[in-house]
mmCIF file of C-alpha atoms in Angstrom:
data_model
loop_
_atom_site.group_PDB
_atom_site.id
_atom_site.type_symbol
_atom_site.label_atom_id
_atom_site.label_comp_id
_atom_site.label_asym_id
_atom_site.label_seq_id
_atom_site.Cartn_x
_atom_site.Cartn_y
_atom_site.Cartn_z
ATOM 1 C CA MET H 1302 9.424 9.547 16.788
ATOM 2 C CA ALA H 1303 12.142 6.946 16.300
ATOM 3 C CA ARG H 1304 14.829 6.037 18.810
ATOM 4 C CA ARG H 1305 18.392 5.222 17.864
ATOM 5 C CA LEU H 1306 21.141 3.064 19.315
ATOM 6 C CA ASP H 1307 24.741 2.305 18.364
ATOM 7 C CA TYR H 1308 26.401 -0.916 19.491
ATOM 8 C CA SER H 1309 30.019 -1.874 18.838
ATOM 9 C CA ALA H 1310 31.321 -5.419 19.100
ATOM 10 C CA ARG H 1311 35.103 -5.303 19.372
ATOM 11 C CA TYR H 1312 37.224 -8.275 18.367
ATOM 12 C CA PRO H 1313 40.773 -7.725 19.605
ATOM 13 C CA LEU H 1314 43.358 -9.926 17.940
ATOM 14 C CA HIS H 1315 40.982 -10.764 15.062
ATOM 15 C CA THR H 1316 41.036 -9.183 11.615
ATOM 16 C CA THR H 1317 38.155 -8.003 9.463
ATOM 17 C CA LYS H 1318 39.033 -10.887 7.133
ATOM 18 C CA GLU H 1319 38.483 -13.421 9.965
ATOM 19 C CA VAL H 1320 35.158 -11.889 11.015
ATOM 20 C CA TYR H 1321 33.968 -11.641 7.411
ATOM 21 C CA ALA H 1322 34.943 -15.275 6.795
ATOM 22 C CA ALA H 1323 32.816 -16.281 9.818
ATOM 23 C CA LEU H 1324 29.872 -14.337 8.393
ATOM 24 C CA THR H 1325 30.110 -16.373 5.167
ATOM 25 C CA ASN H 1326 30.027 -19.689 7.055
ATOM 26 C CA ARG H 1327 26.690 -21.401 7.726
ATOM 27 C CA ASP H 1328 28.233 -23.281 10.672
ATOM 28 C CA TYR H 1329 28.961 -19.924 12.318
ATOM 29 C CA TRP H 1330 25.326 -18.831 11.940
ATOM 30 C CA GLU H 1331 24.122 -22.183 13.275
ATOM 31 C CA ALA H 1332 26.421 -21.732 16.307
ATOM 32 C CA ARG H 1333 24.797 -18.343 16.931
ATOM 33 C CA MET H 1334 21.350 -19.946 16.737
ATOM 34 C CA VAL H 1335 22.330 -22.675 19.213
ATOM 35 C CA GLU H 1336 23.137 -19.943 21.733
ATOM 36 C CA MET H 1337 19.963 -17.990 20.952
ATOM 37 C CA ARG H 1338 17.819 -21.122 21.337
ATOM 38 C CA LYS H 1339 18.623 -21.003 25.059
ATOM 39 C CA TYR H 1340 16.152 -18.113 25.181
ATOM 40 C CA SER H 1341 13.607 -18.883 22.455
ATOM 41 C CA PRO H 1342 13.195 -20.827 19.213
ATOM 42 C CA ASN H 1343 15.472 -19.438 16.495
ATOM 43 C CA GLU H 1344 16.549 -20.672 13.081
ATOM 44 C CA VAL H 1345 18.708 -19.831 10.100
ATOM 45 C CA VAL H 1346 16.305 -19.568 7.168
ATOM 46 C CA SER H 1347 18.932 -18.907 4.497
ATOM 47 C CA ILE H 1348 22.481 -17.757 3.895
ATOM 48 C CA ASP H 1349 23.877 -16.726 0.530
ATOM 49 C CA ALA H 1350 27.558 -15.821 0.396
ATOM 50 C CA SER H 1351 29.326 -14.880 -2.837
ATOM 51 C CA ASP H 1352 31.933 -12.454 -4.139
ATOM 52 C CA ASN H 1353 29.148 -9.834 -4.172
ATOM 53 C CA GLY H 1354 28.511 -10.074 -0.430
ATOM 54 C CA ILE H 1355 26.467 -11.947 2.136
ATOM 55 C CA ASP H 1356 22.695 -12.181 2.648
ATOM 56 C CA VAL H 1357 21.294 -13.919 5.719
ATOM 57 C CA VAL H 1358 17.701 -14.462 6.866
ATOM 58 C CA LEU H 1359 16.973 -15.528 10.451
ATOM 59 C CA HIS H 1360 13.783 -16.212 12.393
ATOM 60 C CA HIS H 1361 13.575 -15.290 16.067
ATOM 61 C CA ILE H 1362 10.406 -16.608 17.704
ATOM 62 C CA LEU H 1363 9.338 -15.086 20.992
ATOM 63 C CA PRO H 1364 6.449 -16.905 22.679
ATOM 64 C CA ARG H 1365 3.741 -14.413 23.658
ATOM 65 C CA GLU H 1366 3.963 -15.363 27.335
ATOM 66 C CA MET H 1367 7.649 -14.322 27.326
ATOM 67 C CA LEU H 1368 6.818 -10.820 26.116
ATOM 68 C CA PRO H 1369 6.518 -7.953 28.613
ATOM 69 C CA GLU H 1370 2.937 -7.095 29.551
ATOM 70 C CA VAL H 1371 3.009 -3.860 27.565
ATOM 71 C CA ALA H 1372 3.963 -5.831 24.428
ATOM 72 C CA GLN H 1373 1.317 -8.504 25.113
ATOM 73 C CA THR H 1374 -1.362 -5.815 24.864
ATOM 74 C CA VAL H 1375 -0.343 -5.297 21.222
ATOM 75 C CA MET H 1376 0.717 -8.829 20.216
ATOM 76 C CA ARG H 1377 -2.027 -11.453 20.382
ATOM 77 C CA LYS H 1378 0.166 -14.455 19.485
ATOM 78 C CA ASP H 1379 3.814 -15.494 19.411
ATOM 79 C CA MET H 1380 6.071 -12.875 17.900
ATOM 80 C CA VAL H 1381 7.927 -14.143 14.828
ATOM 81 C CA ILE H 1382 10.713 -11.748 13.953
ATOM 82 C CA THR H 1383 12.262 -12.074 10.509
ATOM 83 C CA ARG H 1384 15.740 -10.610 10.607
ATOM 84 C CA LYS H 1385 17.603 -9.926 7.385
ATOM 85 C CA GLU H 1386 21.263 -8.983 7.269
ATOM 86 C CA SER H 1387 23.246 -8.089 4.190
ATOM 87 C CA TYR H 1388 26.931 -7.283 3.887
ATOM 88 C CA GLY H 1389 28.763 -5.862 0.897
ATOM 89 C CA PRO H 1390 31.768 -7.560 -0.674
ATOM 90 C CA PHE H 1391 34.898 -7.938 1.416
ATOM 91 C CA GLY H 1392 37.238 -4.956 1.475
ATOM 92 C CA PRO H 1393 39.245 -2.893 3.956
ATOM 93 C CA GLU H 1394 35.870 -1.861 5.424
ATOM 94 C CA VAL H 1395 32.584 -3.664 4.894
ATOM 95 C CA GLU H 1396 29.215 -1.957 5.000
ATOM 96 C CA GLY H 1397 25.859 -3.618 5.357
ATOM 97 C CA LYS H 1398 22.350 -3.234 6.649
ATOM 98 C CA TYR H 1399 19.803 -5.156 8.611
ATOM 99 C CA SER H 1400 16.102 -5.129 9.286
ATOM 100 C CA ALA H 1401 13.814 -6.965 11.638
ATOM 101 C CA SER H 1402 10.136 -7.254 10.843
ATOM 102 C CA ILE H 1403 7.073 -8.702 12.507
ATOM 103 C CA PRO H 1404 4.010 -9.537 10.369
ATOM 104 C CA ALA H 1405 1.287 -7.055 11.289
ATOM 105 C CA GLY H 1406 3.744 -5.638 13.815
ATOM 106 C CA PRO H 1407 3.259 -2.146 15.150
ATOM 107 C CA GLY H 1408 6.645 -0.823 14.103
ATOM 108 C CA SER H 1409 10.003 -1.379 12.472
ATOM 109 C CA LEU H 1410 13.619 -2.005 13.351
ATOM 110 C CA THR H 1411 16.324 -1.171 10.828
ATOM 111 C CA GLY H 1412 20.000 -0.472 10.939
ATOM 112 C CA THR H 1413 23.352 -0.246 9.307
ATOM 113 C CA ILE H 1414 26.367 -2.454 9.874
ATOM 114 C CA ARG H 1415 29.997 -1.499 9.517
ATOM 115 C CA LEU H 1416 32.983 -3.848 9.898
ATOM 116 C CA PHE H 1417 36.310 -2.036 10.100
ATOM 117 C CA PRO H 1418 39.885 -2.580 11.304
ATOM 118 C CA THR H 1419 41.244 -1.116 14.539
ATOM 119 C CA ASP H 1420 44.731 -0.916 16.034
ATOM 120 C CA THR H 1421 44.140 -4.111 18.029
ATOM 121 C CA GLY H 1422 41.819 -6.075 15.724
ATOM 122 C CA CYS H 1423 38.470 -5.021 14.324
ATOM 123 C CA THR H 1424 35.031 -3.715 15.262
ATOM 124 C CA LEU H 1425 31.542 -4.547 14.034
ATOM 125 C CA ARG H 1426 29.317 -1.499 14.624
ATOM 126 C CA LEU H 1427 25.538 -1.737 14.419
ATOM 127 C CA SER H 1428 23.537 1.493 14.262
ATOM 128 C CA SER H 1429 19.851 0.798 14.891
ATOM 129 C CA GLU H 1430 16.602 2.714 14.611
ATOM 130 C CA ALA H 1431 13.386 1.551 16.294
ATOM 131 C CA LYS H 1432 9.986 2.981 15.350
ATOM 132 C CA VAL H 1433 6.675 1.969 16.920
ATOM 133 C CA PHE H 1434 3.439 3.365 15.532
ATOM 134 C CA VAL H 1435 1.251 2.964 18.617
ATOM 135 C CA PRO H 1436 0.070 6.225 20.154
ATOM 136 C CA MET H 1437 1.059 6.717 23.781
ATOM 137 C CA MET H 1438 2.932 3.387 23.981
ATOM 138 C CA GLY H 1439 5.328 3.960 21.082
ATOM 139 C CA PRO H 1440 8.223 5.503 23.044
ATOM 140 C CA ARG H 1441 8.041 2.834 25.778
ATOM 141 C CA LEU H 1442 8.014 0.011 23.231
ATOM 142 C CA GLU H 1443 10.845 1.578 21.231
ATOM 143 C CA GLN H 1444 12.977 1.832 24.363
ATOM 144 C CA LEU H 1445 12.112 -1.757 25.297
ATOM 145 C CA MET H 1446 13.142 -2.939 21.814
ATOM 146 C CA LEU H 1447 16.491 -1.177 22.032
ATOM 147 C CA VAL H 1448 17.268 -2.439 25.545
ATOM 148 C CA ASN H 1449 16.588 -6.009 24.407
ATOM 149 C CA LEU H 1450 18.596 -5.407 21.264
ATOM 150 C CA VAL H 1451 21.699 -4.563 23.319
ATOM 151 C CA ASP H 1452 21.344 -7.892 25.154
ATOM 152 C CA LEU H 1453 20.950 -9.723 21.829
ATOM 153 C CA PHE H 1454 23.934 -8.009 20.212
ATOM 154 C CA ARG H 1455 26.073 -8.671 23.290
ATOM 155 C CA ALA H 1456 25.202 -12.388 23.270
ATOM 156 C CA GLU H 1457 25.890 -12.606 19.532
ATOM 157 C CA ALA H 1458 29.247 -10.853 19.989
ATOM 158 C CA GLU H 1459 30.217 -13.371 22.674
ATOM 159 C CA VAL H 1460 29.388 -16.268 20.336
ATOM 160 C CA THR H 1461 31.373 -14.603 17.555
ATOM 161 C CA GLN H 1462 34.370 -14.060 19.845
ATOM 162 C CA LYS H 1463 34.307 -17.712 20.929
ATOM 163 C CA TRP H 1464 33.899 -18.876 17.324
ATOM 164 C CA LEU H 1465 36.902 -16.823 16.238
ATOM 165 C CA ASP H 1466 39.042 -17.840 19.228
ATOM 166 C CA ASP H 1467 38.300 -21.547 18.698
ATOM 167 C CA ARG H 1468 39.497 -21.324 15.093
ATOM 168 C CA LYS H 1469 42.681 -19.425 15.893
ATOM 169 C CA LEU H 1470 44.171 -22.131 18.120
#
């Protein structure tokens, strides 16, 4: 059985146009990776931005010894997570999707993304679904994935806020 989580990153005083422009900028993605490298090796594999939308591929590498014991029982080497994000073309609201996959991993992580205006700025909402196909341990691992996902999304939102604020001066 899958577990779900919604996370909203709110950007007061910033428009959807500003956030979308950041998402099209490789320097923005590199700034996010600099922050994420404080925790583990991460890299921008590719970014393709056009009038049709944005496609981004990231690698998050979690050394096996950093994984919780319950995850180490399943993963025998470093965990390489390939994260793909895609956003539709810019408009009043932007919809997208993301996925995170681990080769020979015991589950999946997928979600939708929605960027929309608010009275004070805009919000980027991520709706995630974690599925782990390991009997008995599945629910614990799914919950662990989602808890860590909140921390990741929060850190990314802080980088985004700083990125936007630095460019508005």
